[in-house]
Short mmCIF file of C-alpha atoms in Angstrom, two decimals:
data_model
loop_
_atom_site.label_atom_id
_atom_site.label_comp_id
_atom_site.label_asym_id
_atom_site.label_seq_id
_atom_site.Cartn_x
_atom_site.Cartn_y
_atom_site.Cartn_z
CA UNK A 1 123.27 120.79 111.76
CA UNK A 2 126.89 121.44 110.32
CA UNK A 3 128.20 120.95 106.81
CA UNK A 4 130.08 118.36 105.74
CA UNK A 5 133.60 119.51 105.04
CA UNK A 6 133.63 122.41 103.14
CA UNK A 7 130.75 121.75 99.88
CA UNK A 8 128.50 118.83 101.23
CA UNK A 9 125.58 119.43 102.72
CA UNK A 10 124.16 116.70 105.45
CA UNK A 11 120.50 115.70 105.09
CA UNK A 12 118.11 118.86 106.79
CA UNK A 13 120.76 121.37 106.56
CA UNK A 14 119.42 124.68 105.17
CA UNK A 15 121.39 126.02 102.00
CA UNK A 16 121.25 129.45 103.34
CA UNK A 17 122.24 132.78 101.35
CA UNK A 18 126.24 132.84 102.41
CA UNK A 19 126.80 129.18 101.50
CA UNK A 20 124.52 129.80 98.11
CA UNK A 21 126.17 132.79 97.05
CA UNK A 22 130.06 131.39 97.91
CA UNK A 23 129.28 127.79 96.35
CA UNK A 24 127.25 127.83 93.94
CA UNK A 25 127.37 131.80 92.17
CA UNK A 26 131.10 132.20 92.52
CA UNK A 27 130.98 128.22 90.96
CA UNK A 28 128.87 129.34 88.06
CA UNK A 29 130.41 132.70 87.46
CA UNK A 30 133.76 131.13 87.31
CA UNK A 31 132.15 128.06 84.58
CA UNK A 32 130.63 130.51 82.44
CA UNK A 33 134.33 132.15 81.90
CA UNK A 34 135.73 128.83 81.41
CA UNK A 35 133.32 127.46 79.17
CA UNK A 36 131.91 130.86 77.11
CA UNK A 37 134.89 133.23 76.80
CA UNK A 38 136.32 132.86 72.94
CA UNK A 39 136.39 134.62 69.98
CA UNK A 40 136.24 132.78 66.44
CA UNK A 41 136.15 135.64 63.84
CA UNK A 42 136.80 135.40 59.41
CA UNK A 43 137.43 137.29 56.88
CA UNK A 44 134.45 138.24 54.21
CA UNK A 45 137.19 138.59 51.50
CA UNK A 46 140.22 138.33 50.07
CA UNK A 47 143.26 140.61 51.55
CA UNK A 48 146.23 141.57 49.50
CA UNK A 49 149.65 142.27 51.60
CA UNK A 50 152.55 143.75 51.50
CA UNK A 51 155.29 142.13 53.07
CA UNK A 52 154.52 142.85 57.04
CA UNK A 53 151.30 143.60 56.50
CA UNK A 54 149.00 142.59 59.36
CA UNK A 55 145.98 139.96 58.77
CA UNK A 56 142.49 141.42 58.83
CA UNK A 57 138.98 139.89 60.17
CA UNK A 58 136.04 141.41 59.53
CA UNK A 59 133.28 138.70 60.69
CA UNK A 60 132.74 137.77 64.15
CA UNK A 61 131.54 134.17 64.14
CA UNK A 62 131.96 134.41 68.32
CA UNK A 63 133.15 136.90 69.92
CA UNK A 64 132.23 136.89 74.34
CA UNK A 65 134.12 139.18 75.72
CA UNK A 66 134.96 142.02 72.99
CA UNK A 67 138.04 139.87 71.79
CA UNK A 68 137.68 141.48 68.27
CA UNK A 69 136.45 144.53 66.90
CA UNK A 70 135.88 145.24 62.98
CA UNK A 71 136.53 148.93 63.10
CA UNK A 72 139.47 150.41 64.33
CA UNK A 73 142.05 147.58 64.72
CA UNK A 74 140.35 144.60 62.66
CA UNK A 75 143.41 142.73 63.14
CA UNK A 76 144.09 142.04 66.54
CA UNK A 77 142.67 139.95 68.89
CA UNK A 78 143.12 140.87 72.71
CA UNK A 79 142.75 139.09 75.31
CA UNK A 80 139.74 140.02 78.11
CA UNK A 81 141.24 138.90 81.49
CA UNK A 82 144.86 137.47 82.15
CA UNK A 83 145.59 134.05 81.77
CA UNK A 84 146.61 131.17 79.38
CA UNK A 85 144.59 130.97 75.81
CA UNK A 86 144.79 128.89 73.12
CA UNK A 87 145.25 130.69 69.87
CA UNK A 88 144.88 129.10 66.65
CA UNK A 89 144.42 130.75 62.94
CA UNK A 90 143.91 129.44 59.66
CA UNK A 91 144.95 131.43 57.07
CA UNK A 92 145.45 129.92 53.27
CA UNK A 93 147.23 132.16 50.55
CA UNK A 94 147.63 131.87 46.96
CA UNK A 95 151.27 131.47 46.91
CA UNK A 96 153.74 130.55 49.48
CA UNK A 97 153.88 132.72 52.73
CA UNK A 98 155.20 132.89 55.74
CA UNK A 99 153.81 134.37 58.77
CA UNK A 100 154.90 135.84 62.58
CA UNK A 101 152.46 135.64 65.38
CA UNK A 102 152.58 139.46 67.19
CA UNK A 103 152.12 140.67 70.90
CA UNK A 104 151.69 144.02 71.38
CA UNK A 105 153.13 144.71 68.22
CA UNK A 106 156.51 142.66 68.79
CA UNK A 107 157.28 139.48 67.64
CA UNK A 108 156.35 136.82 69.33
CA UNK A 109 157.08 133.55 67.39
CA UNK A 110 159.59 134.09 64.38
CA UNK A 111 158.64 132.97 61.11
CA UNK A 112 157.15 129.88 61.86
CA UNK A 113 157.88 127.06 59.51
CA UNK A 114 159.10 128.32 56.51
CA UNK A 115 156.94 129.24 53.70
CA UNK A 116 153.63 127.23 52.71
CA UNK A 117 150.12 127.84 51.13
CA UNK A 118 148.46 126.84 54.33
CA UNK A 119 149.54 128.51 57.30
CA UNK A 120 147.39 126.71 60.17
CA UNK A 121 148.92 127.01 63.58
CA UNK A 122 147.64 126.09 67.22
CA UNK A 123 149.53 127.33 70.04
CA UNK A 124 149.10 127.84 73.82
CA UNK A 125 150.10 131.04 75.30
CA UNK A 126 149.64 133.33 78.44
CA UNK A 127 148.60 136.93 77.97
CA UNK A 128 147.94 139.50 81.02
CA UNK A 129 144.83 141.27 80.39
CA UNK A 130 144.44 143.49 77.55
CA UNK A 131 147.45 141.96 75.28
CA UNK A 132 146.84 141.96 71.90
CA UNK A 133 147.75 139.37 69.13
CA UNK A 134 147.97 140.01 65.70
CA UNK A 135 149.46 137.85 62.81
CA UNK A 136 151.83 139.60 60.14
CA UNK A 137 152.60 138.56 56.73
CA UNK A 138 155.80 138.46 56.09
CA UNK A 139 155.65 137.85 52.08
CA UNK A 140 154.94 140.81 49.59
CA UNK A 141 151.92 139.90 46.99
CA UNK A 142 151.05 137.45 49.29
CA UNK A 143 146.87 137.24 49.19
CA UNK A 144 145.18 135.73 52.09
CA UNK A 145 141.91 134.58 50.69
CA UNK A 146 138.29 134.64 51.54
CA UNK A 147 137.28 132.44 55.23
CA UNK A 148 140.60 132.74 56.84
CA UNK A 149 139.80 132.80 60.20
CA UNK A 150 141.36 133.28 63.67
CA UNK A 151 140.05 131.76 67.00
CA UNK A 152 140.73 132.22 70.74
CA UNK A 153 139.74 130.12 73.41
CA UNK A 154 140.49 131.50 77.08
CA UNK A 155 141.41 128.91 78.83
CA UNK A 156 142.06 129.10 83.00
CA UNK A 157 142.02 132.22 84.64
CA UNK A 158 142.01 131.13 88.32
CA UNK A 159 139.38 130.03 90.76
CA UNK A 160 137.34 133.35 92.12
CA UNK B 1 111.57 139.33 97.25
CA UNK B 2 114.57 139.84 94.32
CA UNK B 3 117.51 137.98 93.49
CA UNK B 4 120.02 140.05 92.91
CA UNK B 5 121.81 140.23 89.86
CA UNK B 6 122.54 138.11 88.03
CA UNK B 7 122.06 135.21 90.54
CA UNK B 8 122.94 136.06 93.99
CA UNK B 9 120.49 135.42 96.88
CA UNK B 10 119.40 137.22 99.84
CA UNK B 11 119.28 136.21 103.30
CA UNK B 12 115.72 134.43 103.53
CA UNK B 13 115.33 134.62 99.70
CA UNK B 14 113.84 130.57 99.18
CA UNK B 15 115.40 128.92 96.74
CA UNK B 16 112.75 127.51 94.35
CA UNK B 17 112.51 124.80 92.14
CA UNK B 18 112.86 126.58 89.51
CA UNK B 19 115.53 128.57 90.53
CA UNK B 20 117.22 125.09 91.11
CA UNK B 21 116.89 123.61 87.95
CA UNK B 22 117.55 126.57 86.34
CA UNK B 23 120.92 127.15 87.99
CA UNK B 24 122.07 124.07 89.28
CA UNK B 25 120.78 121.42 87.13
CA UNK B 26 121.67 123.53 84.07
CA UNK B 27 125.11 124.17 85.22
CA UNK B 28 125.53 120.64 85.62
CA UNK B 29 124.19 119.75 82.58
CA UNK B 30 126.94 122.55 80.76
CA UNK B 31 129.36 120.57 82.75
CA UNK B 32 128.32 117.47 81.49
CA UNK B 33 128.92 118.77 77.88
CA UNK B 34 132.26 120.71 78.50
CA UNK B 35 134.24 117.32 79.62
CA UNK B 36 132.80 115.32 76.56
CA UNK B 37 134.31 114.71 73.39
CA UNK B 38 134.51 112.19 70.81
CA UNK B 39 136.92 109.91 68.70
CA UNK B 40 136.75 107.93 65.28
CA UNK B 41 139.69 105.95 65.43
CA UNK B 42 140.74 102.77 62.96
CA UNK B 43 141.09 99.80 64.01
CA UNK B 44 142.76 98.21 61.17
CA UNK B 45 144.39 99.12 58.27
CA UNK B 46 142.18 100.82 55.91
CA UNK B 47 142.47 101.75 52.25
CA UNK B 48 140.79 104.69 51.13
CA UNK B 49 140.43 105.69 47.15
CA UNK B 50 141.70 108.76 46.03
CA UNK B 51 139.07 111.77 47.11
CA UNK B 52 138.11 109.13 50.01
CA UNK B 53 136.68 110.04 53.17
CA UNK B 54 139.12 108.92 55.69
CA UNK B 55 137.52 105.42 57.36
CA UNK B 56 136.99 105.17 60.77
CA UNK B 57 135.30 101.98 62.47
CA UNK B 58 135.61 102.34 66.23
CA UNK B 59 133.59 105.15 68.43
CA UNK B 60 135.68 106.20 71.31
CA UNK B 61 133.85 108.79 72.04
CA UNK B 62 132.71 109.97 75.30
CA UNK B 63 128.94 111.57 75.21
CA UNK B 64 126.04 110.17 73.47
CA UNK B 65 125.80 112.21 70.08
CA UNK B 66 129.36 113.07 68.75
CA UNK B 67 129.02 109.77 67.12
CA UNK B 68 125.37 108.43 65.44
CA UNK B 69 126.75 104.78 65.86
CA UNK B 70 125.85 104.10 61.46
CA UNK B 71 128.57 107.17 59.79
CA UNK B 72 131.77 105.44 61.98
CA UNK B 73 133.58 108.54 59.42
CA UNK B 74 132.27 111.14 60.94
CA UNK B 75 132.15 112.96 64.30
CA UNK B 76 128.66 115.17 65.50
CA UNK B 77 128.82 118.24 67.15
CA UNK B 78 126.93 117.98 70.24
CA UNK B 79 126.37 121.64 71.37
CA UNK B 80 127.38 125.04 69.14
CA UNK B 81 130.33 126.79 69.86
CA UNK B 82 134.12 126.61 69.47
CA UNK B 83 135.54 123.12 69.40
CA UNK B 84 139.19 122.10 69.52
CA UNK B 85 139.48 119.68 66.54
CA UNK B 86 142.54 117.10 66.88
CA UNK B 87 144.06 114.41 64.38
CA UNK B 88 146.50 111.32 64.52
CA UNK B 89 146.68 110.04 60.97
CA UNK B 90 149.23 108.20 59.41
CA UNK B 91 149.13 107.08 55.99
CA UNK B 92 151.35 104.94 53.26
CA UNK B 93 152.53 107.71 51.46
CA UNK B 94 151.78 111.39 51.13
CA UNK B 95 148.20 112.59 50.60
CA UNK B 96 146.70 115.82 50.29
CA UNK B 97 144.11 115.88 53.42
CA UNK B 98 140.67 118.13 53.65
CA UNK B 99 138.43 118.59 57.00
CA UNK B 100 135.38 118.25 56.05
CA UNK B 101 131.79 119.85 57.72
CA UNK B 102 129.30 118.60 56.31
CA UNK B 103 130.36 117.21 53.28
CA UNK B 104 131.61 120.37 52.49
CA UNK B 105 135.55 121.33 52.76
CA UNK B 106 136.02 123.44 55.41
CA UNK B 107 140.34 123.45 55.50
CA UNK B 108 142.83 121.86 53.13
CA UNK B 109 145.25 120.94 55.53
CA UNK B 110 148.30 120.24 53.29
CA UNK B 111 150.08 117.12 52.04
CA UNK B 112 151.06 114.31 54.43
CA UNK B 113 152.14 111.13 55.53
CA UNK B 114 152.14 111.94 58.84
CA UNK B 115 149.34 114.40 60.50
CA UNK B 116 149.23 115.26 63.89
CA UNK B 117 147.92 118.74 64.66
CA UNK B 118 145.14 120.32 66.21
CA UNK B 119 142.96 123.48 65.48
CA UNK B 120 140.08 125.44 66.99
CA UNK B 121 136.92 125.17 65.06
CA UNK B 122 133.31 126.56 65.29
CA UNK B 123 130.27 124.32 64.61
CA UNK B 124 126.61 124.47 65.07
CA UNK B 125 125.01 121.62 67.15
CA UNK B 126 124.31 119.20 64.27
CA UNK B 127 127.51 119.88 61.95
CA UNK B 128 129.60 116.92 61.39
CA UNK B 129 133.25 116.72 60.54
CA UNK B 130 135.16 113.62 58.72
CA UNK B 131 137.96 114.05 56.43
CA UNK B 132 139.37 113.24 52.90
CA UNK B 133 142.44 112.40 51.46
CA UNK B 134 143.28 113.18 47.45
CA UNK B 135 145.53 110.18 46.50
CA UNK B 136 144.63 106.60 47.15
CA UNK B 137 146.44 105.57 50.10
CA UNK B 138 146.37 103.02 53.34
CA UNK B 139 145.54 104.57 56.71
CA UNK B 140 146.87 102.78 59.55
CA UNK B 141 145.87 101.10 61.97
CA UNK B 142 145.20 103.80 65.46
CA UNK B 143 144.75 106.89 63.27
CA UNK B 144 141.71 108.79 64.80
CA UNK B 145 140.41 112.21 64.69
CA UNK B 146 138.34 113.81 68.05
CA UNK B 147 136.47 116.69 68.75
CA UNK B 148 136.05 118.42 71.99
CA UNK B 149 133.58 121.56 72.53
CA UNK B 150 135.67 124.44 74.14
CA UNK B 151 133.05 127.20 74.35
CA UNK B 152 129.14 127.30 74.48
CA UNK B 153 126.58 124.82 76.19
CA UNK B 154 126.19 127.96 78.76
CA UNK B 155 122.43 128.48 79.08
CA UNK B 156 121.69 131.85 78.73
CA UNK B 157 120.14 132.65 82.26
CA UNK B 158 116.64 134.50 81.41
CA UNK B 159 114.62 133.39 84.55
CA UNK B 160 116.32 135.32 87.41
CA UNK B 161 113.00 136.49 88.32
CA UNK B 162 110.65 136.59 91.53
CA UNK B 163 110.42 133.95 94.35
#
């Protein structure tokens, strides 16, 4: 008995190993990557900059797809797989700051709105694989305090 | 006979009920909960004391459990994981606002009479979220704040075992 266009079965048809593995694997290996891969990572403690210093995070809240690591560059968080994310950080300081948003160490965003005690931005943006963001103070004595945090959400990266 | 990994099938490999309602059902299921979310939004003009959680009276939302139907303030999270938080608020004059989880402030957001922003935020199935504004003030009428879960709800596959 034949399939009904290209995904519905007819009553008696056999789901056989081909038509499992295409429709319903690829389906769920592409879902879990659209609904798991993110990072949402804080910082333990307070961190005093210089002016262009770059904001740490040394907790990892969620982190899928090694977004974030705490050693080496606690800083940055890099994208897994190319394709649009949604980047957001929340980062409060105890006077006014301003902050740049970084790719591959070059600005991406200028100084965003001025200077303010609450820098909280949300923006949508489409890194290839392996691009790094990191978010630079650009206000000297400028202390970013205790549960900052940064988040990334990947968001489509194509149907497999 | 195997499945291979992590969820592939053979040719001839059956595929059982349990296999089924591992995979299928539970994929729907995630599915179910990824195109959720939920809204608190005012109906009418509302006045809210200074340190006032912000008042919300209609549910909007979309999946049984982002709202328990008695606190119209606040908004559940259904599943843990990252959730992208969003806010319409307009107010009579300028207020200092605060997100709330829990009860507890989780971002001061600044002073405003006019909000609209979003922000990703991680809660645990269970948290709730409402907000508070410092200064006595009116809210108007079609503020509303929503939630909608981003990451998580993915089963973690365990039974990939023998049929």
């Amino acid at each position: 008995m034949g399939w009904v266009g290209q995904r519905q079965r007819a009553t008696g048809d056999l789901i056989d190993a081909d038509v499992w593995n295409y429709l319903h694997v690829d389906s769920q290996i592409f879902s879990e990557y659209q609904i798991q891969s993110g990072a949402f990572v804080t910082k333990s403690g307070a961190q005093l900059c210089a002016a262009n210093d770059l904001v740490t995070f040394d907790t990892e809240v969620l982190d899928t797809d090694d977004y974030h690591e705490s050693v080496t560059n606690p800083e940055r968080l890099t994208s897994a797989v190319s394709g649009p994310v949604i980047l957001s950080y929340y980062v409060p300081t105890d006077i006014a700051a301003s902050f740049t948003l970084m790719v591959n160490g070059n600005v991406f965003v200028g100084a965003f709105e001025g200077t303010s005690t609450i820098f909280c931005k949300t923006i949508y943006l489409a890194p290839a694989a392996g691009t790094y963001m990191t978010l630079r103070c650009n206000t000297n004595g400028a202390t970013v305090a205790a549960g900052a945090w940064a988040a990334i959400k990947q968001e489509a990266i194509g149907n497999v | 006979m195997t499945w291979a990994d992590p969820s592939e099938r053979v040719t001839g490999a059956s595929i059982t009920s349990a296999i089924w309602n591992t995979q299928v059902t539970n994929s729907r299921n995630i599915t179910y909960n990824q195109i959720q979310y939920g809204i608190a939004a005012a109906s009418e003009n509302k006045a809210i004391g200074a340190g006032g959680v912000l008042a919300f009276d209609t549910d909007f939302s979309v999946y049984e459990g982002y709202s328990n139907h008695v606190n119209l303030d606040r908004l559940y999270a259904v599943v843990t994981g990252l959730h992208l938080f969003a806010a319409t608020l307009v107010f009579s004059g300028a207020t200092a606002l605060t997100l709330r989880k829990n009860g507890s402030s989780l971002r001061s957001l600044g002073s405003y009479t006019y909000y609209n922003d979003t922000a990703l935020i991680y809660l645990e199935a269970g948290d709730y979220i409402d907000m508070t504004c410092a200064t006595a003030r009116t809210l108007s009428a079609g503020s509303g704040i929503q939630l909608k879960l981003l990451t998580g709800g993915w089963t973690d596959y365990s039974y990939w075992g023998e049929v």
